mmCIF file of C-alpha atoms in Angstrom:
data_model
loop_
_atom_site.group_PDB
_atom_site.id
_atom_site.type_symbol
_atom_site.label_atom_id
_atom_site.label_comp_id
_atom_site.label_asym_id
_atom_site.label_seq_id
_atom_site.Cartn_x
_atom_site.Cartn_y
_atom_site.Cartn_z
ATOM 1 C CA MET A 1 16.998 10.256 10.706
ATOM 2 C CA ARG A 2 18.947 13.262 10.225
ATOM 3 C CA THR A 3 19.787 15.506 13.797
ATOM 4 C CA ILE A 4 17.391 18.224 13.434
ATOM 5 C CA ASP A 5 16.919 21.706 15.746
ATOM 6 C CA ALA A 6 13.528 22.450 17.866
ATOM 7 C CA THR A 7 12.326 25.666 17.469
ATOM 8 C CA ASP A 8 11.766 25.674 21.287
ATOM 9 C CA ASP A 9 15.358 26.926 22.507
ATOM 10 C CA SER A 10 14.810 24.508 25.872
ATOM 11 C CA LEU A 11 14.668 21.785 23.642
ATOM 12 C CA PRO A 12 17.690 19.944 21.974
ATOM 13 C CA ALA A 13 18.760 19.089 18.310
ATOM 14 C CA ALA A 14 17.359 15.615 18.049
ATOM 15 C CA ALA A 15 17.983 12.783 15.996
ATOM 16 C CA ALA A 16 14.792 12.838 13.944
ATOM 17 C CA VAL A 17 12.864 9.310 14.255
ATOM 18 C CA CYS A 18 9.897 6.542 12.885
ATOM 19 C CA HIS A 19 9.146 5.465 15.679
ATOM 20 C CA ALA A 20 6.899 2.024 16.221
ATOM 21 C CA LEU A 21 3.911 0.786 18.758
ATOM 22 C CA LEU A 22 4.090 -2.862 19.886
ATOM 23 C CA VAL A 23 0.605 -3.976 21.747
ATOM 24 C CA GLU A 24 0.211 -7.199 23.353
ATOM 25 C CA THR A 25 -3.163 -8.805 22.798
ATOM 26 C CA ALA A 26 -4.691 -10.883 25.089
ATOM 27 C CA ALA A 27 -6.151 -13.228 22.662
ATOM 28 C CA SER A 28 -4.965 -11.738 18.980
ATOM 29 C CA GLY A 29 -1.311 -12.366 19.407
ATOM 30 C CA LEU A 30 0.802 -9.234 19.031
ATOM 31 C CA VAL A 31 0.555 -6.147 17.120
ATOM 32 C CA LEU A 32 2.880 -3.886 15.459
ATOM 33 C CA VAL A 33 1.689 -0.403 13.946
ATOM 34 C CA GLU A 34 3.776 0.291 11.435
ATOM 35 C CA ALA A 35 6.938 -1.148 10.297
ATOM 36 C CA GLY A 36 9.382 1.102 9.474
ATOM 37 C CA LEU A 37 12.855 0.417 7.940
ATOM 38 C CA GLY A 38 13.841 -3.235 7.788
ATOM 39 C CA GLN A 39 16.570 -5.699 7.483
ATOM 40 C CA ASP A 40 16.302 -6.035 3.632
ATOM 41 C CA ASP A 41 16.495 -2.425 4.130
ATOM 42 C CA VAL A 42 19.583 -2.063 5.866
ATOM 43 C CA ALA A 43 21.399 -4.737 3.764
ATOM 44 C CA ARG A 44 20.790 -3.482 1.032
ATOM 45 C CA PRO A 45 19.627 0.488 0.832
ATOM 46 C CA GLY A 46 20.763 1.613 -2.872
ATOM 47 C CA GLU A 47 18.531 -1.733 -3.958
ATOM 48 C CA LEU A 48 15.275 -0.907 -1.486
ATOM 49 C CA LEU A 49 15.293 2.856 -1.172
ATOM 50 C CA ASP A 50 15.056 5.598 -3.910
ATOM 51 C CA ALA A 51 18.663 8.006 -3.318
ATOM 52 C CA GLU A 52 16.987 11.638 -2.929
ATOM 53 C CA TRP A 53 14.807 9.998 -0.055
ATOM 54 C CA ALA A 54 17.165 9.016 1.637
ATOM 55 C CA ALA A 55 19.527 11.342 1.051
ATOM 56 C CA ALA A 56 16.946 13.955 2.238
ATOM 57 C CA VAL A 57 16.431 11.984 5.758
ATOM 58 C CA GLU A 58 19.528 10.567 6.586
ATOM 59 C CA PRO A 59 18.574 6.825 7.608
ATOM 60 C CA ALA A 60 20.595 5.050 10.467
ATOM 61 C CA LEU A 61 20.384 2.016 8.785
ATOM 62 C CA ARG A 62 21.101 0.214 12.313
ATOM 63 C CA PRO A 63 20.260 -4.027 12.017
ATOM 64 C CA ALA A 64 19.501 -3.286 15.482
ATOM 65 C CA GLU A 65 16.859 -0.220 15.539
ATOM 66 C CA THR A 66 14.425 -2.152 13.310
ATOM 67 C CA ALA A 67 11.271 -3.635 14.190
ATOM 68 C CA VAL A 68 11.711 -7.773 13.923
ATOM 69 C CA ARG A 69 15.129 -6.915 15.659
ATOM 70 C CA GLN A 70 13.404 -4.441 18.727
ATOM 71 C CA VAL A 71 10.773 -6.970 19.180
ATOM 72 C CA ALA A 72 13.216 -10.072 19.758
ATOM 73 C CA ALA A 73 15.044 -7.080 21.930
ATOM 74 C CA LEU A 74 11.687 -7.079 23.641
ATOM 75 C CA GLY A 75 11.844 -10.787 25.108
ATOM 76 C CA TYR A 76 9.303 -11.498 22.264
ATOM 77 C CA ASP A 77 9.219 -13.864 19.334
ATOM 78 C CA PRO A 78 8.260 -11.892 16.099
ATOM 79 C CA ALA A 79 6.618 -14.774 14.840
ATOM 80 C CA ASP A 80 3.503 -13.626 17.831
ATOM 81 C CA VAL A 81 3.305 -10.021 15.453
ATOM 82 C CA ARG A 82 1.089 -11.021 14.127
ATOM 83 C CA HIS A 83 -1.238 -8.119 12.932
ATOM 84 C CA VAL A 84 0.677 -4.959 11.027
ATOM 85 C CA VAL A 85 -1.338 -1.916 11.053
ATOM 86 C CA LEU A 86 0.094 0.722 8.866
ATOM 87 C CA THR A 87 -0.957 4.553 8.641
ATOM 88 C CA HIS A 88 0.424 4.599 5.108
ATOM 89 C CA LEU A 89 2.750 3.133 3.074
ATOM 90 C CA ASP A 90 5.547 5.328 2.548
ATOM 91 C CA VAL A 91 8.931 3.459 2.384
ATOM 92 C CA ASP A 92 9.852 4.142 5.917
ATOM 93 C CA HIS A 93 6.494 3.051 7.429
ATOM 94 C CA SER A 94 6.538 0.234 5.329
ATOM 95 C CA GLY A 95 9.565 -1.408 5.066
ATOM 96 C CA GLY A 96 9.326 -3.676 7.861
ATOM 97 C CA LEU A 97 6.775 -5.760 6.296
ATOM 98 C CA PRO A 98 9.553 -8.578 4.639
ATOM 99 C CA ASP A 99 11.004 -9.479 8.048
ATOM 100 C CA PHE A 100 6.574 -10.757 8.718
ATOM 101 C CA PRO A 101 5.626 -12.182 5.562
ATOM 102 C CA TRP A 102 3.246 -14.225 8.300
ATOM 103 C CA ALA A 103 1.662 -10.871 9.968
ATOM 104 C CA ARG A 104 -1.846 -9.624 8.422
ATOM 105 C CA VAL A 105 -0.922 -6.593 7.355
ATOM 106 C CA HIS A 106 -4.437 -3.715 7.397
ATOM 107 C CA VAL A 107 -4.282 -0.916 5.171
ATOM 108 C CA MET A 108 -6.773 1.578 4.310
ATOM 109 C CA ALA A 109 -7.850 0.338 0.923
ATOM 110 C CA ALA A 110 -7.445 3.587 -1.528
ATOM 111 C CA GLU A 111 -3.583 3.486 0.333
ATOM 112 C CA LEU A 112 -3.225 0.416 -0.996
ATOM 113 C CA GLU A 113 -4.676 1.167 -4.146
ATOM 114 C CA ALA A 114 -2.230 4.344 -4.533
ATOM 115 C CA ALA A 115 0.968 2.995 -4.362
ATOM 116 C CA LEU A 116 0.107 -1.092 -6.376
ATOM 117 C CA ALA A 117 -0.250 2.138 -9.465
ATOM 118 C CA GLU A 118 2.222 4.512 -8.202
ATOM 119 C CA ALA A 119 5.368 2.248 -7.559
ATOM 120 C CA PRO A 120 8.069 2.612 -7.981
ATOM 121 C CA SER A 121 8.378 5.846 -6.732
ATOM 122 C CA ARG A 122 10.352 8.174 -3.951
ATOM 123 C CA ARG A 123 7.313 7.364 -1.176
ATOM 124 C CA TYR A 124 6.595 4.008 -2.341
ATOM 125 C CA ARG A 125 8.876 0.625 -2.734
ATOM 126 C CA PRO A 126 7.666 -2.074 -4.558
ATOM 127 C CA GLY A 127 10.411 -4.433 -2.773
ATOM 128 C CA HIS A 128 8.637 -3.467 0.618
ATOM 129 C CA TRP A 129 5.802 -5.773 -0.197
ATOM 130 C CA ALA A 130 7.089 -8.258 -3.035
ATOM 131 C CA HIS A 131 6.414 -10.986 -1.021
ATOM 132 C CA GLY A 132 2.709 -10.857 -1.803
ATOM 133 C CA PRO A 133 0.849 -9.857 2.301
ATOM 134 C CA ASP A 134 -2.175 -11.116 3.452
ATOM 135 C CA TRP A 135 -3.082 -7.872 3.502
ATOM 136 C CA ALA A 136 -6.774 -6.381 5.486
ATOM 137 C CA THR A 137 -8.107 -3.540 3.585
ATOM 138 C CA TYR A 138 -10.511 -0.904 4.037
ATOM 139 C CA ARG A 139 -12.910 1.826 3.438
ATOM 140 C CA PRO A 140 -14.066 4.586 5.398
ATOM 141 C CA SER A 141 -17.744 3.467 7.575
ATOM 142 C CA ARG A 142 -19.974 6.104 8.238
ATOM 143 C CA GLU A 143 -19.212 6.230 12.584
ATOM 144 C CA SER A 144 -17.446 8.239 13.951
ATOM 145 C CA TRP A 145 -15.390 8.021 17.168
ATOM 146 C CA TYR A 146 -15.101 11.610 18.830
ATOM 147 C CA GLY A 147 -16.327 13.518 15.886
ATOM 148 C CA MET A 148 -13.642 11.962 13.619
ATOM 149 C CA ALA A 149 -15.462 10.649 10.385
ATOM 150 C CA GLY A 150 -15.071 7.332 8.905
ATOM 151 C CA ALA A 151 -13.696 5.032 11.633
ATOM 152 C CA VAL A 152 -13.765 1.591 10.863
ATOM 153 C CA PRO A 153 -12.736 -1.321 12.655
ATOM 154 C CA LEU A 154 -9.895 -4.069 12.327
ATOM 155 C CA THR A 155 -10.661 -7.923 11.029
ATOM 156 C CA GLY A 156 -9.676 -10.193 13.515
ATOM 157 C CA LEU A 157 -8.490 -8.098 16.288
ATOM 158 C CA PRO A 158 -10.201 -6.443 19.280
ATOM 159 C CA PRO A 159 -12.276 -3.038 19.411
ATOM 160 C CA ASP A 160 -9.694 -1.434 20.606
ATOM 161 C CA PHE A 161 -8.217 -0.944 17.230
ATOM 162 C CA LEU A 162 -9.546 1.157 14.546
ATOM 163 C CA LEU A 163 -8.704 3.219 11.742
ATOM 164 C CA ILE A 164 -10.028 6.772 11.182
ATOM 165 C CA PRO A 165 -8.588 8.061 8.161
ATOM 166 C CA LEU A 166 -6.921 11.167 7.601
ATOM 167 C CA GLY A 167 -6.203 11.597 4.676
ATOM 168 C CA GLY A 168 -3.551 14.703 3.216
ATOM 169 C CA HIS A 169 0.070 13.381 3.644
ATOM 170 C CA SER A 170 -1.073 10.412 1.252
ATOM 171 C CA ARG A 171 -4.329 8.969 -0.884
ATOM 172 C CA GLY A 172 -5.324 6.469 1.760
ATOM 173 C CA HIS A 173 -3.148 7.941 4.921
ATOM 174 C CA ALA A 174 -5.432 7.008 8.252
ATOM 175 C CA GLY A 175 -4.413 7.007 12.154
ATOM 176 C CA VAL A 176 -4.117 3.914 14.205
ATOM 177 C CA ALA A 177 -6.261 3.822 17.397
ATOM 178 C CA VAL A 178 -5.305 2.101 19.962
ATOM 179 C CA ARG A 179 -7.290 2.048 23.720
ATOM 180 C CA ASP A 180 -4.990 1.822 26.557
ATOM 181 C CA GLY A 181 -6.931 1.640 29.829
ATOM 182 C CA ALA A 182 -9.862 4.147 30.160
ATOM 183 C CA GLY A 183 -8.310 5.904 27.924
ATOM 184 C CA TRP A 184 -7.266 5.934 23.949
ATOM 185 C CA LEU A 185 -3.705 6.455 22.340
ATOM 186 C CA LEU A 186 -3.834 7.471 18.517
ATOM 187 C CA HIS A 187 -0.784 7.301 15.957
ATOM 188 C CA ALA A 188 -1.396 10.660 13.890
ATOM 189 C CA GLY A 189 1.292 8.617 11.259
ATOM 190 C CA ASP A 190 2.521 11.852 8.659
ATOM 191 C CA ALA A 191 -0.811 13.844 9.894
ATOM 192 C CA TYR A 192 2.252 16.135 11.247
ATOM 193 C CA PHE A 193 5.883 16.262 11.930
ATOM 194 C CA TYR A 194 6.108 18.186 15.374
ATOM 195 C CA HIS A 195 3.928 18.423 18.562
ATOM 196 C CA ARG A 196 4.307 21.868 18.187
ATOM 197 C CA GLU A 197 1.664 21.688 15.318
ATOM 198 C CA LEU A 198 -0.594 20.893 17.374
ATOM 199 C CA ASP A 199 -0.737 23.444 19.970
ATOM 200 C CA GLU A 200 -3.021 26.166 21.111
ATOM 201 C CA GLU A 201 -1.314 28.154 19.208
ATOM 202 C CA PRO A 202 0.477 26.285 16.653
ATOM 203 C CA GLU A 203 3.429 26.921 15.027
ATOM 204 C CA VAL A 204 5.764 24.090 12.162
ATOM 205 C CA HIS A 205 9.020 23.564 12.434
ATOM 206 C CA PRO A 206 10.952 25.243 9.299
ATOM 207 C CA LEU A 207 12.298 22.500 8.203
ATOM 208 C CA MET A 208 9.750 19.297 9.392
ATOM 209 C CA ASP A 209 7.011 21.177 7.075
ATOM 210 C CA ILE A 210 9.315 21.618 3.858
ATOM 211 C CA LEU A 211 8.943 17.003 4.122
ATOM 212 C CA GLN A 212 5.578 17.505 4.822
ATOM 213 C CA ASN A 213 4.539 20.098 1.778
ATOM 214 C CA SER A 214 7.134 18.376 -0.506
ATOM 215 C CA SER A 215 5.116 15.019 -0.176
ATOM 216 C CA GLN A 216 1.178 15.808 0.810
ATOM 217 C CA VAL A 217 -1.132 14.636 -2.300
ATOM 218 C CA ASP A 218 -4.220 17.142 -0.510
ATOM 219 C CA ALA A 219 -2.674 20.303 1.685
ATOM 220 C CA GLU A 220 -7.039 21.232 2.532
ATOM 221 C CA LEU A 221 -7.253 18.340 3.460
ATOM 222 C CA ARG A 222 -4.310 18.171 5.938
ATOM 223 C CA LEU A 223 -4.459 21.208 7.166
ATOM 224 C CA ALA A 224 -8.194 20.498 8.220
ATOM 225 C CA ASN A 225 -7.259 17.015 9.793
ATOM 226 C CA ARG A 226 -4.476 18.640 11.328
ATOM 227 C CA ASP A 227 -6.639 21.110 13.080
ATOM 228 C CA ARG A 228 -9.601 17.732 14.294
ATOM 229 C CA LEU A 229 -6.158 16.137 15.730
ATOM 230 C CA ARG A 230 -5.493 19.702 17.220
ATOM 231 C CA ALA A 231 -9.090 19.314 19.165
ATOM 232 C CA LEU A 232 -9.068 15.379 19.212
ATOM 233 C CA ARG A 233 -5.950 16.729 22.196
ATOM 234 C CA HIS A 234 -7.532 18.887 24.027
ATOM 235 C CA GLU A 235 -10.986 18.397 23.630
ATOM 236 C CA HIS A 236 -11.581 15.102 24.308
ATOM 237 C CA GLY A 237 -7.998 14.462 26.575
ATOM 238 C CA VAL A 238 -7.184 11.564 23.544
ATOM 239 C CA GLU A 239 -3.270 11.006 23.296
ATOM 240 C CA VAL A 240 -1.531 11.757 20.134
ATOM 241 C CA VAL A 241 1.615 11.075 18.960
ATOM 242 C CA SER A 242 3.592 11.402 15.470
ATOM 243 C CA ALA A 243 5.975 9.255 14.214
ATOM 244 C CA HIS A 244 8.285 11.497 13.537
ATOM 245 C CA ASP A 245 9.038 14.094 16.027
ATOM 246 C CA PRO A 246 11.890 13.314 18.392
ATOM 247 C CA TRP A 247 10.983 14.770 21.210
ATOM 248 C CA GLU A 248 7.439 14.273 21.111
ATOM 249 C CA TYR A 249 8.736 10.243 21.397
ATOM 250 C CA ALA A 250 10.825 11.199 24.155
ATOM 251 C CA ARG A 251 8.586 11.610 26.179
ATOM 252 C CA HIS A 252 6.818 8.743 25.441
ATOM 253 C CA THR A 253 9.561 5.901 26.439
#
């Protein structure tokens, strides 16, 4: 997406991202965490995307960057993507769903309810689920994960996957926890936008913070969850990544 400067002079300007995570499982096929923008968005942006949103974030709209094309480029058959797990249903996280129409789509129930009630809007685009996905929806449980309340296991997936409620950015926003060997990685979606927000002395990114503040539905809840993520990283050693920070993304590729 659009190129932004870092607040740290040692880091170069970089194009913001909206990345997905592909996970191989022994019995459940491939699992895609986030769907990004899809082939329809690239081919027909005027129809599928909100013009104001597109002008603000400047998506590159390159076919090769869609998740389905990247899965194939890695040597996998996209038909083996049997599950898609979403942090939320914002346009840049759900646009690729039509490229995997056979997959079960896992999302918090509150998020799907908000999307269906509010679409079409700047953030929710009904063309992204017009194909009738196989939804699997969830409510927060009474269980916790490293002190994070409401953790829920996912139907049809091993216990190496959890949805972790992280409301505030959207109604049913959640992180996706994936066990990575002996540890865990948490894809925190849009719970924060800039890596320095999780520093022990936090700092926001001036431009990305404007975007975050303009899209959040509950500032107090979002900030409380961001504090919990900071503790998760520093006190429990969980690897936490956000959806849009290009410098954080570069450390993991």
